[in-house]
Amino acid sequence: MKFSPFAVFALIVPIVAVNGPSVLLPLLSVILAVYLGCFLHMAIVYSLSVRTLAKISSLTFFKKCSEAMLFAFTTASSSATLPFSMMASERLGVPLPIRSFVLPLGATINMDGTAIYQGICALFIANVYGVPLSMGQQLTIILTATLASIGTAGVPGAGVIMLGLVLQSVGLPIEGVALIAGIDRILDMARTTVNITGDIACSVVVASSEKELVATDK
């Protein structure tokens, strides 16, 4: 791990040598795009889900998830955040049998943030290398990113490894992963926050659908 920054630097050097240093400037737009996509996903999809299906206000939901979200943001690990997710789910009125099943499962296969991240990064890498993507290829990226995110481990840095599979699915240079590796930790914080928030939202919706959600303040 001590030498990983040097390894990332060595991978980026040939890309910069071919494309020029200006290739690094758009990385800021990647960070902004990923954070915006993650924010909108939580604000729209999760808010509507808990409000419509569980009759819990968005403000109440995010307030009771805030501790877990903050821990996920700082650790970038869904697995490490699991105890905090359990506590947040309990505060939202989800009974133990449901949260003890849904949350560990979600920490393994429910990776919405990772899918968003991989899709945006794939489009960025295609743009850097000047590879035009057809509509069919873009749909392939969406499908592959979704499937790859399901198999992504809930540990820091796992998403960037699976990104290579997404790139290969549409014939993009796998070397492009090196561009993302340098900023992956920043992106990992956002996508992990989305992932665990989605897990908690799922547990609330499941408990509500089973008529087992304990009454809480709306």
mmCIF file with all atom_site columns, C-alpha atoms in Angstrom:
data_model
loop_
_atom_site.group_PDB
_atom_site.id
_atom_site.type_symbol
_atom_site.label_atom_id
_atom_site.label_alt_id
_atom_site.label_comp_id
_atom_site.label_asym_id
_atom_site.label_entity_id
_atom_site.label_seq_id
_atom_site.pdbx_PDB_ins_code
_atom_site.Cartn_x
_atom_site.Cartn_y
_atom_site.Cartn_z
_atom_site.occupancy
_atom_site.B_iso_or_equiv
_atom_site.pdbx_formal_charge
_atom_site.auth_seq_id
_atom_site.auth_comp_id
_atom_site.auth_asym_id
_atom_site.auth_atom_id
_atom_site.pdbx_PDB_model_num
ATOM 1   C CA . MET A 1 1   ? 0.000   0.000   0.000   1.00 0.00 ? 1   MET A CA 1
ATOM 2   C CA . LYS A 1 2   ? 2.920   2.367   0.676   1.00 0.00 ? 2   LYS A CA 1
ATOM 3   C CA . PHE A 1 3   ? 3.988   2.147   -2.952  1.00 0.00 ? 3   PHE A CA 1
ATOM 4   C CA . SER A 1 4   ? 0.525   2.356   -4.530  1.00 0.00 ? 4   SER A CA 1
ATOM 5   C CA . PRO A 1 5   ? 0.798   6.132   -5.233  1.00 0.00 ? 5   PRO A CA 1
ATOM 6   C CA . PHE A 1 6   ? 3.979   5.476   -7.198  1.00 0.00 ? 6   PHE A CA 1
ATOM 7   C CA . ALA A 1 7   ? 2.262   2.676   -9.111  1.00 0.00 ? 7   ALA A CA 1
ATOM 8   C CA . VAL A 1 8   ? -0.645  4.950   -10.046 1.00 0.00 ? 8   VAL A CA 1
ATOM 9   C CA . PHE A 1 9   ? 1.824   7.649   -11.137 1.00 0.00 ? 9   PHE A CA 1
ATOM 10  C CA . ALA A 1 10  ? 3.667   5.146   -13.342 1.00 0.00 ? 10  ALA A CA 1
ATOM 11  C CA . LEU A 1 11  ? 0.392   4.121   -14.985 1.00 0.00 ? 11  LEU A CA 1
ATOM 12  C CA . ILE A 1 12  ? -0.673  7.714   -15.647 1.00 0.00 ? 12  ILE A CA 1
ATOM 13  C CA . VAL A 1 13  ? 2.663   8.863   -17.139 1.00 0.00 ? 13  VAL A CA 1
ATOM 14  C CA . PRO A 1 14  ? 2.265   7.149   -20.562 1.00 0.00 ? 14  PRO A CA 1
ATOM 15  C CA . ILE A 1 15  ? -1.309  8.410   -20.869 1.00 0.00 ? 15  ILE A CA 1
ATOM 16  C CA . VAL A 1 16  ? -0.237  11.990  -20.173 1.00 0.00 ? 16  VAL A CA 1
ATOM 17  C CA . ALA A 1 17  ? 2.734   11.583  -22.526 1.00 0.00 ? 17  ALA A CA 1
ATOM 18  C CA . VAL A 1 18  ? 0.421   10.615  -25.390 1.00 0.00 ? 18  VAL A CA 1
ATOM 19  C CA . ASN A 1 19  ? -2.533  12.914  -24.701 1.00 0.00 ? 19  ASN A CA 1
ATOM 20  C CA . GLY A 1 20  ? -0.822  15.843  -22.956 1.00 0.00 ? 20  GLY A CA 1
ATOM 21  C CA . PRO A 1 21  ? -1.255  17.160  -19.390 1.00 0.00 ? 21  PRO A CA 1
ATOM 22  C CA . SER A 1 22  ? -4.597  18.710  -20.299 1.00 0.00 ? 22  SER A CA 1
ATOM 23  C CA . VAL A 1 23  ? -6.083  15.208  -20.098 1.00 0.00 ? 23  VAL A CA 1
ATOM 24  C CA . LEU A 1 24  ? -5.995  15.490  -16.295 1.00 0.00 ? 24  LEU A CA 1
ATOM 25  C CA . LEU A 1 25  ? -8.077  18.676  -16.100 1.00 0.00 ? 25  LEU A CA 1
ATOM 26  C CA . PRO A 1 26  ? -11.410 16.966  -16.919 1.00 0.00 ? 26  PRO A CA 1
ATOM 27  C CA . LEU A 1 27  ? -10.950 14.764  -13.835 1.00 0.00 ? 27  LEU A CA 1
ATOM 28  C CA . LEU A 1 28  ? -12.558 17.563  -11.845 1.00 0.00 ? 28  LEU A CA 1
ATOM 29  C CA . SER A 1 29  ? -15.665 17.248  -13.995 1.00 0.00 ? 29  SER A CA 1
ATOM 30  C CA . VAL A 1 30  ? -15.710 13.499  -13.289 1.00 0.00 ? 30  VAL A CA 1
ATOM 31  C CA . ILE A 1 31  ? -15.687 14.156  -9.546  1.00 0.00 ? 31  ILE A CA 1
ATOM 32  C CA . LEU A 1 32  ? -18.473 16.719  -9.866  1.00 0.00 ? 32  LEU A CA 1
ATOM 33  C CA . ALA A 1 33  ? -20.535 14.439  -12.133 1.00 0.00 ? 33  ALA A CA 1
ATOM 34  C CA . VAL A 1 34  ? -20.253 11.466  -9.765  1.00 0.00 ? 34  VAL A CA 1
ATOM 35  C CA . TYR A 1 35  ? -21.145 13.538  -6.704  1.00 0.00 ? 35  TYR A CA 1
ATOM 36  C CA . LEU A 1 36  ? -24.069 15.184  -8.496  1.00 0.00 ? 36  LEU A CA 1
ATOM 37  C CA . GLY A 1 37  ? -25.341 11.834  -9.770  1.00 0.00 ? 37  GLY A CA 1
ATOM 38  C CA . CYS A 1 38  ? -25.100 10.301  -6.303  1.00 0.00 ? 38  CYS A CA 1
ATOM 39  C CA . PHE A 1 39  ? -26.850 13.260  -4.681  1.00 0.00 ? 39  PHE A CA 1
ATOM 40  C CA . LEU A 1 40  ? -29.714 13.218  -7.182  1.00 0.00 ? 40  LEU A CA 1
ATOM 41  C CA . HIS A 1 41  ? -30.113 9.455   -6.802  1.00 0.00 ? 41  HIS A CA 1
ATOM 42  C CA . MET A 1 42  ? -30.511 9.775   -3.042  1.00 0.00 ? 42  MET A CA 1
ATOM 43  C CA . ALA A 1 43  ? -32.652 12.909  -3.206  1.00 0.00 ? 43  ALA A CA 1
ATOM 44  C CA . ILE A 1 44  ? -35.038 11.505  -5.803  1.00 0.00 ? 44  ILE A CA 1
ATOM 45  C CA . VAL A 1 45  ? -35.039 7.693   -5.780  1.00 0.00 ? 45  VAL A CA 1
ATOM 46  C CA . TYR A 1 46  ? -34.543 7.022   -2.072  1.00 0.00 ? 46  TYR A CA 1
ATOM 47  C CA . SER A 1 47  ? -36.668 9.953   -0.921  1.00 0.00 ? 47  SER A CA 1
ATOM 48  C CA . LEU A 1 48  ? -39.600 8.931   -3.095  1.00 0.00 ? 48  LEU A CA 1
ATOM 49  C CA . SER A 1 49  ? -39.226 5.269   -2.124  1.00 0.00 ? 49  SER A CA 1
ATOM 50  C CA . VAL A 1 50  ? -39.409 5.778   1.633   1.00 0.00 ? 50  VAL A CA 1
ATOM 51  C CA . ARG A 1 51  ? -42.027 8.506   1.369   1.00 0.00 ? 51  ARG A CA 1
ATOM 52  C CA . THR A 1 52  ? -44.311 6.604   -1.013  1.00 0.00 ? 52  THR A CA 1
ATOM 53  C CA . LEU A 1 53  ? -43.819 3.022   0.136   1.00 0.00 ? 53  LEU A CA 1
ATOM 54  C CA . ALA A 1 54  ? -43.085 3.473   3.846   1.00 0.00 ? 54  ALA A CA 1
ATOM 55  C CA . LYS A 1 55  ? -44.822 6.792   4.570   1.00 0.00 ? 55  LYS A CA 1
ATOM 56  C CA . ILE A 1 56  ? -41.681 8.240   6.176   1.00 0.00 ? 56  ILE A CA 1
ATOM 57  C CA . SER A 1 57  ? -40.670 11.797  5.366   1.00 0.00 ? 57  SER A CA 1
ATOM 58  C CA . SER A 1 58  ? -37.392 12.344  3.554   1.00 0.00 ? 58  SER A CA 1
ATOM 59  C CA . LEU A 1 59  ? -36.137 14.619  6.322   1.00 0.00 ? 59  LEU A CA 1
ATOM 60  C CA . THR A 1 60  ? -36.768 11.984  8.990   1.00 0.00 ? 60  THR A CA 1
ATOM 61  C CA . PHE A 1 61  ? -35.152 9.281   6.894   1.00 0.00 ? 61  PHE A CA 1
ATOM 62  C CA . PHE A 1 62  ? -31.940 11.164  6.154   1.00 0.00 ? 62  PHE A CA 1
ATOM 63  C CA . LYS A 1 63  ? -31.721 12.536  9.697   1.00 0.00 ? 63  LYS A CA 1
ATOM 64  C CA . LYS A 1 64  ? -31.769 9.038   11.162  1.00 0.00 ? 64  LYS A CA 1
ATOM 65  C CA . CYS A 1 65  ? -29.327 7.810   8.508   1.00 0.00 ? 65  CYS A CA 1
ATOM 66  C CA . SER A 1 66  ? -26.903 10.710  8.952   1.00 0.00 ? 66  SER A CA 1
ATOM 67  C CA . GLU A 1 67  ? -24.524 8.921   11.318  1.00 0.00 ? 67  GLU A CA 1
ATOM 68  C CA . ALA A 1 68  ? -24.240 5.900   9.030   1.00 0.00 ? 68  ALA A CA 1
ATOM 69  C CA . MET A 1 69  ? -23.855 8.130   5.969   1.00 0.00 ? 69  MET A CA 1
ATOM 70  C CA . LEU A 1 70  ? -21.043 10.101  7.605   1.00 0.00 ? 70  LEU A CA 1
ATOM 71  C CA . PHE A 1 71  ? -19.224 6.928   8.635   1.00 0.00 ? 71  PHE A CA 1
ATOM 72  C CA . ALA A 1 72  ? -19.593 5.503   5.119   1.00 0.00 ? 72  ALA A CA 1
ATOM 73  C CA . PHE A 1 73  ? -18.287 8.733   3.612   1.00 0.00 ? 73  PHE A CA 1
ATOM 74  C CA . THR A 1 74  ? -15.167 8.691   5.785   1.00 0.00 ? 74  THR A CA 1
ATOM 75  C CA . THR A 1 75  ? -14.370 4.967   5.572   1.00 0.00 ? 75  THR A CA 1
ATOM 76  C CA . ALA A 1 76  ? -15.544 4.254   2.001   1.00 0.00 ? 76  ALA A CA 1
ATOM 77  C CA . SER A 1 77  ? -16.506 0.752   3.134   1.00 0.00 ? 77  SER A CA 1
ATOM 78  C CA . SER A 1 78  ? -20.028 -0.668  3.105   1.00 0.00 ? 78  SER A CA 1
ATOM 79  C CA . SER A 1 79  ? -18.950 -3.628  5.206   1.00 0.00 ? 79  SER A CA 1
ATOM 80  C CA . ALA A 1 80  ? -17.346 -1.475  7.912   1.00 0.00 ? 80  ALA A CA 1
ATOM 81  C CA . THR A 1 81  ? -20.456 0.732   8.022   1.00 0.00 ? 81  THR A CA 1
ATOM 82  C CA . LEU A 1 82  ? -22.806 -2.220  8.569   1.00 0.00 ? 82  LEU A CA 1
ATOM 83  C CA . PRO A 1 83  ? -23.149 -1.735  12.370  1.00 0.00 ? 83  PRO A CA 1
ATOM 84  C CA . PHE A 1 84  ? -24.108 1.911   11.828  1.00 0.00 ? 84  PHE A CA 1
ATOM 85  C CA . SER A 1 85  ? -26.563 0.894   9.110   1.00 0.00 ? 85  SER A CA 1
ATOM 86  C CA . MET A 1 86  ? -28.143 -1.549  11.552  1.00 0.00 ? 86  MET A CA 1
ATOM 87  C CA . MET A 1 87  ? -28.573 1.202   14.144  1.00 0.00 ? 87  MET A CA 1
ATOM 88  C CA . ALA A 1 88  ? -30.047 3.612   11.584  1.00 0.00 ? 88  ALA A CA 1
ATOM 89  C CA . SER A 1 89  ? -32.470 0.955   10.399  1.00 0.00 ? 89  SER A CA 1
ATOM 90  C CA . GLU A 1 90  ? -33.487 0.265   14.000  1.00 0.00 ? 90  GLU A CA 1
ATOM 91  C CA . ARG A 1 91  ? -34.149 3.967   14.591  1.00 0.00 ? 91  ARG A CA 1
ATOM 92  C CA . LEU A 1 92  ? -36.406 3.936   11.540  1.00 0.00 ? 92  LEU A CA 1
ATOM 93  C CA . GLY A 1 93  ? -38.499 1.135   13.028  1.00 0.00 ? 93  GLY A CA 1
ATOM 94  C CA . VAL A 1 94  ? -37.207 -1.880  11.097  1.00 0.00 ? 94  VAL A CA 1
ATOM 95  C CA . PRO A 1 95  ? -37.412 -5.080  13.211  1.00 0.00 ? 95  PRO A CA 1
ATOM 96  C CA . LEU A 1 96  ? -34.276 -7.136  13.827  1.00 0.00 ? 96  LEU A CA 1
ATOM 97  C CA . PRO A 1 97  ? -35.128 -10.159 11.596  1.00 0.00 ? 97  PRO A CA 1
ATOM 98  C CA . ILE A 1 98  ? -35.595 -7.918  8.551   1.00 0.00 ? 98  ILE A CA 1
ATOM 99  C CA . ARG A 1 99  ? -32.632 -5.605  9.055   1.00 0.00 ? 99  ARG A CA 1
ATOM 100 C CA . SER A 1 100 ? -30.293 -8.487  9.923   1.00 0.00 ? 100 SER A CA 1
ATOM 101 C CA . PHE A 1 101 ? -31.155 -10.081 6.563   1.00 0.00 ? 101 PHE A CA 1
ATOM 102 C CA . VAL A 1 102 ? -31.555 -7.088  4.249   1.00 0.00 ? 102 VAL A CA 1
ATOM 103 C CA . LEU A 1 103 ? -28.569 -4.987  5.342   1.00 0.00 ? 103 LEU A CA 1
ATOM 104 C CA . PRO A 1 104 ? -25.779 -7.614  5.088   1.00 0.00 ? 104 PRO A CA 1
ATOM 105 C CA . LEU A 1 105 ? -27.220 -8.718  1.741   1.00 0.00 ? 105 LEU A CA 1
ATOM 106 C CA . GLY A 1 106 ? -27.412 -5.119  0.555   1.00 0.00 ? 106 GLY A CA 1
ATOM 107 C CA . ALA A 1 107 ? -23.812 -4.462  1.602   1.00 0.00 ? 107 ALA A CA 1
ATOM 108 C CA . THR A 1 108 ? -22.846 -7.169  -0.895  1.00 0.00 ? 108 THR A CA 1
ATOM 109 C CA . ILE A 1 109 ? -25.132 -6.726  -3.893  1.00 0.00 ? 109 ILE A CA 1
ATOM 110 C CA . ASN A 1 110 ? -26.900 -3.364  -3.607  1.00 0.00 ? 110 ASN A CA 1
ATOM 111 C CA . MET A 1 111 ? -24.333 -0.975  -5.108  1.00 0.00 ? 111 MET A CA 1
ATOM 112 C CA . ASP A 1 112 ? -26.262 1.819   -6.825  1.00 0.00 ? 112 ASP A CA 1
ATOM 113 C CA . GLY A 1 113 ? -23.475 4.328   -6.225  1.00 0.00 ? 113 GLY A CA 1
ATOM 114 C CA . THR A 1 114 ? -20.904 2.005   -7.768  1.00 0.00 ? 114 THR A CA 1
ATOM 115 C CA . ALA A 1 115 ? -23.021 1.577   -10.904 1.00 0.00 ? 115 ALA A CA 1
ATOM 116 C CA . ILE A 1 116 ? -23.354 5.369   -11.247 1.00 0.00 ? 116 ILE A CA 1
ATOM 117 C CA . TYR A 1 117 ? -19.606 5.774   -10.781 1.00 0.00 ? 117 TYR A CA 1
ATOM 118 C CA . GLN A 1 118 ? -18.674 3.112   -13.324 1.00 0.00 ? 118 GLN A CA 1
ATOM 119 C CA . GLY A 1 119 ? -21.020 4.507   -15.973 1.00 0.00 ? 119 GLY A CA 1
ATOM 120 C CA . ILE A 1 120 ? -19.685 8.050   -15.646 1.00 0.00 ? 120 ILE A CA 1
ATOM 121 C CA . CYS A 1 121 ? -16.059 6.894   -15.608 1.00 0.00 ? 121 CYS A CA 1
ATOM 122 C CA . ALA A 1 122 ? -16.559 4.734   -18.703 1.00 0.00 ? 122 ALA A CA 1
ATOM 123 C CA . LEU A 1 123 ? -17.975 7.704   -20.625 1.00 0.00 ? 123 LEU A CA 1
ATOM 124 C CA . PHE A 1 124 ? -15.094 9.879   -19.439 1.00 0.00 ? 124 PHE A CA 1
ATOM 125 C CA . ILE A 1 125 ? -12.466 7.363   -20.553 1.00 0.00 ? 125 ILE A CA 1
ATOM 126 C CA . ALA A 1 126 ? -14.160 6.998   -23.938 1.00 0.00 ? 126 ALA A CA 1
ATOM 127 C CA . ASN A 1 127 ? -14.021 10.777  -24.336 1.00 0.00 ? 127 ASN A CA 1
ATOM 128 C CA . VAL A 1 128 ? -10.331 10.927  -23.344 1.00 0.00 ? 128 VAL A CA 1
ATOM 129 C CA . TYR A 1 129 ? -9.370  8.336   -25.945 1.00 0.00 ? 129 TYR A CA 1
ATOM 130 C CA . GLY A 1 130 ? -11.650 9.839   -28.582 1.00 0.00 ? 130 GLY A CA 1
ATOM 131 C CA . VAL A 1 131 ? -13.763 6.702   -28.918 1.00 0.00 ? 131 VAL A CA 1
ATOM 132 C CA . PRO A 1 132 ? -17.335 7.457   -30.054 1.00 0.00 ? 132 PRO A CA 1
ATOM 133 C CA . LEU A 1 133 ? -19.912 5.258   -28.357 1.00 0.00 ? 133 LEU A CA 1
ATOM 134 C CA . SER A 1 134 ? -23.039 4.127   -30.144 1.00 0.00 ? 134 SER A CA 1
ATOM 135 C CA . MET A 1 135 ? -26.374 3.944   -28.357 1.00 0.00 ? 135 MET A CA 1
ATOM 136 C CA . GLY A 1 136 ? -25.961 0.179   -28.179 1.00 0.00 ? 136 GLY A CA 1
ATOM 137 C CA . GLN A 1 137 ? -22.571 0.534   -26.510 1.00 0.00 ? 137 GLN A CA 1
ATOM 138 C CA . GLN A 1 138 ? -23.944 3.035   -24.009 1.00 0.00 ? 138 GLN A CA 1
ATOM 139 C CA . LEU A 1 139 ? -26.733 0.606   -23.127 1.00 0.00 ? 139 LEU A CA 1
ATOM 140 C CA . THR A 1 140 ? -24.097 -2.110  -22.743 1.00 0.00 ? 140 THR A CA 1
ATOM 141 C CA . ILE A 1 141 ? -22.224 0.115   -20.297 1.00 0.00 ? 141 ILE A CA 1
ATOM 142 C CA . ILE A 1 142 ? -25.404 0.611   -18.266 1.00 0.00 ? 142 ILE A CA 1
ATOM 143 C CA . LEU A 1 143 ? -26.091 -3.130  -18.148 1.00 0.00 ? 143 LEU A CA 1
ATOM 144 C CA . THR A 1 144 ? -22.487 -4.125  -17.451 1.00 0.00 ? 144 THR A CA 1
ATOM 145 C CA . ALA A 1 145 ? -22.034 -1.446  -14.790 1.00 0.00 ? 145 ALA A CA 1
ATOM 146 C CA . THR A 1 146 ? -25.169 -2.670  -13.030 1.00 0.00 ? 146 THR A CA 1
ATOM 147 C CA . LEU A 1 147 ? -24.058 -6.306  -13.128 1.00 0.00 ? 147 LEU A CA 1
ATOM 148 C CA . ALA A 1 148 ? -20.463 -5.475  -12.171 1.00 0.00 ? 148 ALA A CA 1
ATOM 149 C CA . SER A 1 149 ? -21.641 -3.421  -9.211  1.00 0.00 ? 149 SER A CA 1
ATOM 150 C CA . ILE A 1 150 ? -23.547 -6.428  -7.874  1.00 0.00 ? 150 ILE A CA 1
ATOM 151 C CA . GLY A 1 151 ? -20.315 -8.397  -7.706  1.00 0.00 ? 151 GLY A CA 1
ATOM 152 C CA . THR A 1 152 ? -18.257 -5.593  -6.173  1.00 0.00 ? 152 THR A CA 1
ATOM 153 C CA . ALA A 1 153 ? -16.928 -6.189  -2.663  1.00 0.00 ? 153 ALA A CA 1
ATOM 154 C CA . GLY A 1 154 ? -17.943 -3.718  0.017   1.00 0.00 ? 154 GLY A CA 1
ATOM 155 C CA . VAL A 1 155 ? -14.373 -2.598  0.712   1.00 0.00 ? 155 VAL A CA 1
ATOM 156 C CA . PRO A 1 156 ? -12.464 0.552   -0.307  1.00 0.00 ? 156 PRO A CA 1
ATOM 157 C CA . GLY A 1 157 ? -11.177 0.581   -3.886  1.00 0.00 ? 157 GLY A CA 1
ATOM 158 C CA . ALA A 1 158 ? -13.154 -2.421  -5.123  1.00 0.00 ? 158 ALA A CA 1
ATOM 159 C CA . GLY A 1 159 ? -15.157 -0.372  -7.634  1.00 0.00 ? 159 GLY A CA 1
ATOM 160 C CA . VAL A 1 160 ? -12.136 0.711   -9.656  1.00 0.00 ? 160 VAL A CA 1
ATOM 161 C CA . ILE A 1 161 ? -11.133 -2.932  -10.126 1.00 0.00 ? 161 ILE A CA 1
ATOM 162 C CA . MET A 1 162 ? -14.542 -3.833  -11.546 1.00 0.00 ? 162 MET A CA 1
ATOM 163 C CA . LEU A 1 163 ? -14.379 -0.767  -13.802 1.00 0.00 ? 163 LEU A CA 1
ATOM 164 C CA . GLY A 1 164 ? -11.980 -2.703  -16.021 1.00 0.00 ? 164 GLY A CA 1
ATOM 165 C CA . LEU A 1 165 ? -14.745 -5.199  -16.831 1.00 0.00 ? 165 LEU A CA 1
ATOM 166 C CA . VAL A 1 166 ? -17.072 -2.380  -17.863 1.00 0.00 ? 166 VAL A CA 1
ATOM 167 C CA . LEU A 1 167 ? -14.426 -0.919  -20.175 1.00 0.00 ? 167 LEU A CA 1
ATOM 168 C CA . GLN A 1 168 ? -13.697 -4.291  -21.766 1.00 0.00 ? 168 GLN A CA 1
ATOM 169 C CA . SER A 1 169 ? -17.386 -4.870  -22.481 1.00 0.00 ? 169 SER A CA 1
ATOM 170 C CA . VAL A 1 170 ? -17.375 -2.050  -25.056 1.00 0.00 ? 170 VAL A CA 1
ATOM 171 C CA . GLY A 1 171 ? -13.762 -2.333  -26.205 1.00 0.00 ? 171 GLY A CA 1
ATOM 172 C CA . LEU A 1 172 ? -12.395 0.705   -24.353 1.00 0.00 ? 172 LEU A CA 1
ATOM 173 C CA . PRO A 1 173 ? -8.690  0.736   -23.369 1.00 0.00 ? 173 PRO A CA 1
ATOM 174 C CA . ILE A 1 174 ? -8.337  -0.799  -19.927 1.00 0.00 ? 174 ILE A CA 1
ATOM 175 C CA . GLU A 1 175 ? -5.354  1.509   -19.366 1.00 0.00 ? 175 GLU A CA 1
ATOM 176 C CA . GLY A 1 176 ? -7.909  4.253   -18.809 1.00 0.00 ? 176 GLY A CA 1
ATOM 177 C CA . VAL A 1 177 ? -8.481  2.855   -15.322 1.00 0.00 ? 177 VAL A CA 1
ATOM 178 C CA . ALA A 1 178 ? -5.172  4.504   -14.359 1.00 0.00 ? 178 ALA A CA 1
ATOM 179 C CA . LEU A 1 179 ? -6.734  7.928   -14.868 1.00 0.00 ? 179 LEU A CA 1
ATOM 180 C CA . ILE A 1 180 ? -9.491  7.123   -12.395 1.00 0.00 ? 180 ILE A CA 1
ATOM 181 C CA . ALA A 1 181 ? -7.249  5.346   -9.885  1.00 0.00 ? 181 ALA A CA 1
ATOM 182 C CA . GLY A 1 182 ? -5.673  8.622   -8.822  1.00 0.00 ? 182 GLY A CA 1
ATOM 183 C CA . ILE A 1 183 ? -9.012  10.112  -7.729  1.00 0.00 ? 183 ILE A CA 1
ATOM 184 C CA . ASP A 1 184 ? -10.812 6.894   -6.843  1.00 0.00 ? 184 ASP A CA 1
ATOM 185 C CA . ARG A 1 185 ? -10.710 7.472   -3.096  1.00 0.00 ? 185 ARG A CA 1
ATOM 186 C CA . ILE A 1 186 ? -12.610 10.756  -3.524  1.00 0.00 ? 186 ILE A CA 1
ATOM 187 C CA . LEU A 1 187 ? -15.203 9.024   -5.694  1.00 0.00 ? 187 LEU A CA 1
ATOM 188 C CA . ASP A 1 188 ? -15.364 6.003   -3.397  1.00 0.00 ? 188 ASP A CA 1
ATOM 189 C CA . MET A 1 189 ? -16.567 8.161   -0.519  1.00 0.00 ? 189 MET A CA 1
ATOM 190 C CA . ALA A 1 190 ? -19.605 9.341   -2.474  1.00 0.00 ? 190 ALA A CA 1
ATOM 191 C CA . ARG A 1 191 ? -20.591 5.998   -3.954  1.00 0.00 ? 191 ARG A CA 1
ATOM 192 C CA . THR A 1 192 ? -20.280 4.182   -0.625  1.00 0.00 ? 192 THR A CA 1
ATOM 193 C CA . THR A 1 193 ? -22.578 6.740   0.993   1.00 0.00 ? 193 THR A CA 1
ATOM 194 C CA . VAL A 1 194 ? -25.174 6.058   -1.701  1.00 0.00 ? 194 VAL A CA 1
ATOM 195 C CA . ASN A 1 195 ? -24.750 2.309   -1.350  1.00 0.00 ? 195 ASN A CA 1
ATOM 196 C CA . ILE A 1 196 ? -25.411 2.144   2.392   1.00 0.00 ? 196 ILE A CA 1
ATOM 197 C CA . THR A 1 197 ? -28.245 4.672   2.217   1.00 0.00 ? 197 THR A CA 1
ATOM 198 C CA . GLY A 1 198 ? -29.878 2.447   -0.380  1.00 0.00 ? 198 GLY A CA 1
ATOM 199 C CA . ASP A 1 199 ? -29.486 -0.562  1.905   1.00 0.00 ? 199 ASP A CA 1
ATOM 200 C CA . ILE A 1 200 ? -31.253 1.243   4.736   1.00 0.00 ? 200 ILE A CA 1
ATOM 201 C CA . ALA A 1 201 ? -34.004 2.460   2.408   1.00 0.00 ? 201 ALA A CA 1
ATOM 202 C CA . CYS A 1 202 ? -34.547 -1.112  1.193   1.00 0.00 ? 202 CYS A CA 1
ATOM 203 C CA . SER A 1 203 ? -34.846 -2.406  4.747   1.00 0.00 ? 203 SER A CA 1
ATOM 204 C CA . VAL A 1 204 ? -37.469 0.244   5.518   1.00 0.00 ? 204 VAL A CA 1
ATOM 205 C CA . VAL A 1 205 ? -39.471 -0.539  2.384   1.00 0.00 ? 205 VAL A CA 1
ATOM 206 C CA . VAL A 1 206 ? -39.327 -4.299  3.023   1.00 0.00 ? 206 VAL A CA 1
ATOM 207 C CA . ALA A 1 207 ? -40.456 -3.850  6.632   1.00 0.00 ? 207 ALA A CA 1
ATOM 208 C CA . SER A 1 208 ? -43.311 -1.630  5.485   1.00 0.00 ? 208 SER A CA 1
ATOM 209 C CA . SER A 1 209 ? -44.402 -4.105  2.808   1.00 0.00 ? 209 SER A CA 1
ATOM 210 C CA . GLU A 1 210 ? -44.453 -6.868  5.434   1.00 0.00 ? 210 GLU A CA 1
ATOM 211 C CA . LYS A 1 211 ? -46.518 -4.660  7.777   1.00 0.00 ? 211 LYS A CA 1
ATOM 212 C CA . GLU A 1 212 ? -43.775 -4.930  10.391  1.00 0.00 ? 212 GLU A CA 1
ATOM 213 C CA . LEU A 1 213 ? -42.458 -1.374  10.372  1.00 0.00 ? 213 LEU A CA 1
ATOM 214 C CA . VAL A 1 214 ? -42.657 0.028   13.891  1.00 0.00 ? 214 VAL A CA 1
ATOM 215 C CA . ALA A 1 215 ? -44.333 3.430   14.041  1.00 0.00 ? 215 ALA A CA 1
ATOM 216 C CA . THR A 1 216 ? -41.882 6.324   14.078  1.00 0.00 ? 216 THR A CA 1
ATOM 217 C CA . ASP A 1 217 ? -42.150 10.085  13.817  1.00 0.00 ? 217 ASP A CA 1
ATOM 218 C CA . LYS A 1 218 ? -42.905 11.075  10.242  1.00 0.00 ? 218 LYS A CA 1
#
